[in-house]
Amino acid sequence: MAAFSSRAAQGTLTGHPSDADALSAPAEVPAHMFKLIAVLVHAGGIAAMMVAGALVPAVLALYPPTHLGSFGPIIPAISQTHANWLPLVQPVAWAIAVVSAAIGILVWRSRKTVEVKVNAALTIGALNFSLALFFTTSLLVAYFYLPKIANAA
């Protein structure tokens, strides 16, 4: 854009095809770059689910449910609720990762347009990242933060 403004100020625009470059918008991102980004986000979401599926049980092995009472006599109800379902995170997260990979392969091999495929891959990847964040944050909040806050007063 700087080339256009300096050439326009000088009055040197001649109508030559090279002047069109000075007037045009920046080049668009090629479609194959969107495909690459979608595949990376999809694969990253699957990897995040697998990491969450491995991390949560590892932390639970170090801190069993009796850990909730180590901060004091008050155990928040949400912590007790999460203590019941957090041990199931590993099989759930890995099942979600496998289903996401299968859906990604099916969508990519379908006859849909490239835009639909890219949107599906990005949506699945974003959902996987969100669920992985939910699982790990639930562990952090329910096992460490809430019991400590409940007994601090």
PDB file of C-alpha atoms in Angstrom:
ATOM      1  CA  MET A   1       0.000   0.000   0.000  1.00  0.00           C
ATOM      2  CA  ALA A   2       2.952   2.277   0.615  1.00  0.00           C
ATOM      3  CA  ALA A   3       3.987   1.814  -3.009  1.00  0.00           C
ATOM      4  CA  PHE A   4       0.565   2.993  -4.150  1.00  0.00           C
ATOM      5  CA  SER A   5       0.469   6.059  -1.957  1.00  0.00           C
ATOM      6  CA  SER A   6       3.979   7.192  -2.898  1.00  0.00           C
ATOM      7  CA  ARG A   7       3.375   6.592  -6.616  1.00  0.00           C
ATOM      8  CA  ALA A   8      -0.047   8.246  -6.464  1.00  0.00           C
ATOM      9  CA  ALA A   9       1.440  11.266  -4.728  1.00  0.00           C
ATOM     10  CA  GLN A  10       4.061  11.529  -7.451  1.00  0.00           C
ATOM     11  CA  GLY A  11       1.465  11.089 -10.197  1.00  0.00           C
ATOM     12  CA  THR A  12       3.405   8.201 -11.764  1.00  0.00           C
ATOM     13  CA  LEU A  13       0.509   5.762 -12.165  1.00  0.00           C
ATOM     14  CA  THR A  14       0.480   5.032 -15.888  1.00  0.00           C
ATOM     15  CA  GLY A  15      -2.200   2.412 -16.352  1.00  0.00           C
ATOM     16  CA  HIS A  16       0.476  -0.231 -16.912  1.00  0.00           C
ATOM     17  CA  PRO A  17      -0.364  -3.753 -15.593  1.00  0.00           C
ATOM     18  CA  SER A  18       2.246  -3.295 -12.865  1.00  0.00           C
ATOM     19  CA  ASP A  19       0.108  -0.447 -11.543  1.00  0.00           C
ATOM     20  CA  ALA A  20      -2.649  -2.970 -10.827  1.00  0.00           C
ATOM     21  CA  ASP A  21      -0.339  -4.587  -8.274  1.00  0.00           C
ATOM     22  CA  ALA A  22      -0.052  -1.271  -6.489  1.00  0.00           C
ATOM     23  CA  LEU A  23      -3.846  -0.868  -6.408  1.00  0.00           C
ATOM     24  CA  SER A  24      -4.831  -4.442  -5.524  1.00  0.00           C
ATOM     25  CA  ALA A  25      -5.437  -5.806  -2.070  1.00  0.00           C
ATOM     26  CA  PRO A  26      -2.866  -8.081  -0.456  1.00  0.00           C
ATOM     27  CA  ALA A  27      -2.672 -11.559  -1.934  1.00  0.00           C
ATOM     28  CA  GLU A  28      -5.177 -14.037  -0.561  1.00  0.00           C
ATOM     29  CA  VAL A  29      -4.066 -17.054   1.375  1.00  0.00           C
ATOM     30  CA  PRO A  30      -4.031 -20.128  -0.893  1.00  0.00           C
ATOM     31  CA  ALA A  31      -6.632 -22.807  -0.215  1.00  0.00           C
ATOM     32  CA  HIS A  32      -3.991 -25.412   0.592  1.00  0.00           C
ATOM     33  CA  MET A  33      -2.841 -23.274   3.538  1.00  0.00           C
ATOM     34  CA  PHE A  34      -6.348 -23.419   5.024  1.00  0.00           C
ATOM     35  CA  LYS A  35      -6.305 -27.195   4.581  1.00  0.00           C
ATOM     36  CA  LEU A  36      -2.953 -27.422   6.350  1.00  0.00           C
ATOM     37  CA  ILE A  37      -4.117 -25.230   9.221  1.00  0.00           C
ATOM     38  CA  ALA A  38      -7.334 -27.253   9.565  1.00  0.00           C
ATOM     39  CA  VAL A  39      -5.419 -30.531   9.645  1.00  0.00           C
ATOM     40  CA  LEU A  40      -2.995 -29.147  12.249  1.00  0.00           C
ATOM     41  CA  VAL A  41      -5.824 -27.866  14.463  1.00  0.00           C
ATOM     42  CA  HIS A  42      -7.652 -31.189  14.123  1.00  0.00           C
ATOM     43  CA  ALA A  43      -4.518 -33.197  14.954  1.00  0.00           C
ATOM     44  CA  GLY A  44      -3.679 -30.835  17.799  1.00  0.00           C
ATOM     45  CA  GLY A  45      -7.150 -31.295  19.264  1.00  0.00           C
ATOM     46  CA  ILE A  46      -6.755 -35.060  19.144  1.00  0.00           C
ATOM     47  CA  ALA A  47      -3.334 -34.771  20.785  1.00  0.00           C
ATOM     48  CA  ALA A  48      -4.787 -32.480  23.478  1.00  0.00           C
ATOM     49  CA  MET A  49      -7.475 -35.052  24.266  1.00  0.00           C
ATOM     50  CA  MET A  50      -4.872 -37.799  24.554  1.00  0.00           C
ATOM     51  CA  VAL A  51      -2.678 -35.660  26.814  1.00  0.00           C
ATOM     52  CA  ALA A  52      -5.660 -34.790  29.015  1.00  0.00           C
ATOM     53  CA  GLY A  53      -6.582 -38.474  29.097  1.00  0.00           C
ATOM     54  CA  ALA A  54      -3.107 -39.305  30.362  1.00  0.00           C
ATOM     55  CA  LEU A  55      -2.586 -36.304  32.651  1.00  0.00           C
ATOM     56  CA  VAL A  56      -5.770 -36.459  34.712  1.00  0.00           C
ATOM     57  CA  PRO A  57      -5.375 -40.117  35.820  1.00  0.00           C
ATOM     58  CA  ALA A  58      -1.702 -39.509  36.603  1.00  0.00           C
ATOM     59  CA  VAL A  59      -2.607 -36.654  38.945  1.00  0.00           C
ATOM     60  CA  LEU A  60      -5.467 -38.673  40.438  1.00  0.00           C
ATOM     61  CA  ALA A  61      -3.029 -41.506  41.182  1.00  0.00           C
ATOM     62  CA  LEU A  62      -0.892 -39.062  43.160  1.00  0.00           C
ATOM     63  CA  TYR A  63      -3.856 -37.418  44.908  1.00  0.00           C
ATOM     64  CA  PRO A  64      -6.671 -39.892  45.695  1.00  0.00           C
ATOM     65  CA  PRO A  65     -10.140 -38.641  46.690  1.00  0.00           C
ATOM     66  CA  THR A  66      -9.072 -38.626  50.347  1.00  0.00           C
ATOM     67  CA  HIS A  67      -6.863 -35.679  49.387  1.00  0.00           C
ATOM     68  CA  LEU A  68      -9.968 -33.469  49.354  1.00  0.00           C
ATOM     69  CA  GLY A  69     -10.153 -33.628  53.144  1.00  0.00           C
ATOM     70  CA  SER A  70      -6.513 -32.733  53.655  1.00  0.00           C
ATOM     71  CA  PHE A  71      -7.246 -28.996  53.478  1.00  0.00           C
ATOM     72  CA  GLY A  72      -9.733 -29.089  56.356  1.00  0.00           C
ATOM     73  CA  PRO A  73     -13.100 -30.442  57.423  1.00  0.00           C
ATOM     74  CA  ILE A  74     -15.116 -28.703  54.694  1.00  0.00           C
ATOM     75  CA  ILE A  75     -15.297 -30.538  51.364  1.00  0.00           C
ATOM     76  CA  PRO A  76     -17.257 -28.662  48.688  1.00  0.00           C
ATOM     77  CA  ALA A  77     -20.041 -30.605  46.979  1.00  0.00           C
ATOM     78  CA  ILE A  78     -18.629 -29.847  43.536  1.00  0.00           C
ATOM     79  CA  SER A  79     -15.333 -31.391  44.589  1.00  0.00           C
ATOM     80  CA  GLN A  80     -17.094 -34.558  45.707  1.00  0.00           C
ATOM     81  CA  THR A  81     -19.057 -34.676  42.459  1.00  0.00           C
ATOM     82  CA  HIS A  82     -15.933 -34.239  40.354  1.00  0.00           C
ATOM     83  CA  ALA A  83     -14.118 -36.864  42.434  1.00  0.00           C
ATOM     84  CA  ASN A  84     -16.755 -39.343  41.245  1.00  0.00           C
ATOM     85  CA  TRP A  85     -16.435 -38.729  37.484  1.00  0.00           C
ATOM     86  CA  LEU A  86     -12.822 -37.591  37.032  1.00  0.00           C
ATOM     87  CA  PRO A  87     -11.470 -41.174  37.145  1.00  0.00           C
ATOM     88  CA  LEU A  88     -13.479 -41.799  33.957  1.00  0.00           C
ATOM     89  CA  VAL A  89     -11.656 -39.069  32.032  1.00  0.00           C
ATOM     90  CA  GLN A  90      -9.033 -41.385  30.547  1.00  0.00           C
ATOM     91  CA  PRO A  91     -11.354 -43.777  28.694  1.00  0.00           C
ATOM     92  CA  VAL A  92     -13.712 -40.944  27.740  1.00  0.00           C
ATOM     93  CA  ALA A  93     -10.926 -38.709  26.416  1.00  0.00           C
ATOM     94  CA  TRP A  94      -9.309 -41.495  24.427  1.00  0.00           C
ATOM     95  CA  ALA A  95     -12.679 -42.568  23.005  1.00  0.00           C
ATOM     96  CA  ILE A  96     -13.339 -38.969  21.959  1.00  0.00           C
ATOM     97  CA  ALA A  97      -9.895 -38.850  20.326  1.00  0.00           C
ATOM     98  CA  VAL A  98     -10.568 -42.045  18.359  1.00  0.00           C
ATOM     99  CA  VAL A  99     -14.042 -40.893  17.293  1.00  0.00           C
ATOM    100  CA  SER A 100     -12.634 -37.490  16.274  1.00  0.00           C
ATOM    101  CA  ALA A 101      -9.941 -39.146  14.176  1.00  0.00           C
ATOM    102  CA  ALA A 102     -12.516 -41.402  12.499  1.00  0.00           C
ATOM    103  CA  ILE A 103     -14.868 -38.497  11.794  1.00  0.00           C
ATOM    104  CA  GLY A 104     -11.951 -36.467  10.447  1.00  0.00           C
ATOM    105  CA  ILE A 105     -10.996 -39.245   8.040  1.00  0.00           C
ATOM    106  CA  LEU A 106     -14.611 -39.731   6.922  1.00  0.00           C
ATOM    107  CA  VAL A 107     -15.154 -36.011   6.368  1.00  0.00           C
ATOM    108  CA  TRP A 108     -11.866 -35.596   4.527  1.00  0.00           C
ATOM    109  CA  ARG A 109     -12.662 -38.488   2.181  1.00  0.00           C
ATOM    110  CA  SER A 110     -16.224 -37.295   1.543  1.00  0.00           C
ATOM    111  CA  ARG A 111     -17.331 -35.483  -1.588  1.00  0.00           C
ATOM    112  CA  LYS A 112     -18.081 -32.278   0.295  1.00  0.00           C
ATOM    113  CA  THR A 113     -16.545 -28.972  -0.753  1.00  0.00           C
ATOM    114  CA  VAL A 114     -13.193 -27.928   0.635  1.00  0.00           C
ATOM    115  CA  GLU A 115     -14.840 -25.222   2.761  1.00  0.00           C
ATOM    116  CA  VAL A 116     -17.108 -27.764   4.455  1.00  0.00           C
ATOM    117  CA  LYS A 117     -14.163 -30.072   5.117  1.00  0.00           C
ATOM    118  CA  VAL A 118     -12.060 -27.270   6.566  1.00  0.00           C
ATOM    119  CA  ASN A 119     -14.916 -26.043   8.759  1.00  0.00           C
ATOM    120  CA  ALA A 120     -15.615 -29.566  10.025  1.00  0.00           C
ATOM    121  CA  ALA A 121     -11.951 -30.178  10.861  1.00  0.00           C
ATOM    122  CA  LEU A 122     -11.656 -26.846  12.645  1.00  0.00           C
ATOM    123  CA  THR A 123     -14.879 -27.409  14.574  1.00  0.00           C
ATOM    124  CA  ILE A 124     -13.855 -30.879  15.715  1.00  0.00           C
ATOM    125  CA  GLY A 125     -10.407 -29.604  16.690  1.00  0.00           C
ATOM    126  CA  ALA A 126     -11.875 -26.687  18.643  1.00  0.00           C
ATOM    127  CA  LEU A 127     -14.286 -29.008  20.477  1.00  0.00           C
ATOM    128  CA  ASN A 128     -11.425 -31.347  21.367  1.00  0.00           C
ATOM    129  CA  PHE A 129      -9.314 -28.474  22.683  1.00  0.00           C
ATOM    130  CA  SER A 130     -12.283 -27.201  24.711  1.00  0.00           C
ATOM    131  CA  LEU A 131     -13.018 -30.600  26.238  1.00  0.00           C
ATOM    132  CA  ALA A 132      -9.352 -31.172  27.091  1.00  0.00           C
ATOM    133  CA  LEU A 133      -9.269 -27.770  28.769  1.00  0.00           C
ATOM    134  CA  PHE A 134     -12.485 -28.578  30.648  1.00  0.00           C
ATOM    135  CA  PHE A 135     -11.123 -31.885  31.943  1.00  0.00           C
ATOM    136  CA  THR A 136      -7.841 -30.434  33.164  1.00  0.00           C
ATOM    137  CA  THR A 137      -9.448 -27.302  34.608  1.00  0.00           C
ATOM    138  CA  SER A 138     -12.051 -29.396  36.415  1.00  0.00           C
ATOM    139  CA  LEU A 139      -9.264 -31.381  37.993  1.00  0.00           C
ATOM    140  CA  LEU A 140      -7.407 -28.263  39.066  1.00  0.00           C
ATOM    141  CA  VAL A 141     -10.442 -26.462  40.446  1.00  0.00           C
ATOM    142  CA  ALA A 142     -12.185 -29.422  42.101  1.00  0.00           C
ATOM    143  CA  TYR A 143      -9.140 -31.082  43.623  1.00  0.00           C
ATOM    144  CA  PHE A 144      -6.979 -28.171  44.629  1.00  0.00           C
ATOM    145  CA  TYR A 145      -8.577 -24.753  44.405  1.00  0.00           C
ATOM    146  CA  LEU A 146     -12.067 -25.188  45.880  1.00  0.00           C
ATOM    147  CA  PRO A 147     -11.110 -27.296  48.928  1.00  0.00           C
ATOM    148  CA  LYS A 148      -8.368 -24.821  49.797  1.00  0.00           C
ATOM    149  CA  ILE A 149     -10.699 -21.814  49.448  1.00  0.00           C
ATOM    150  CA  ALA A 150     -13.512 -23.503  51.400  1.00  0.00           C
ATOM    151  CA  ASN A 151     -11.230 -24.118  54.356  1.00  0.00           C
ATOM    152  CA  ALA A 152      -9.328 -20.831  54.229  1.00  0.00           C
ATOM    153  CA  ALA A 153     -11.964 -18.820  56.106  1.00  0.00           C
TER     154      ALA A 153
END
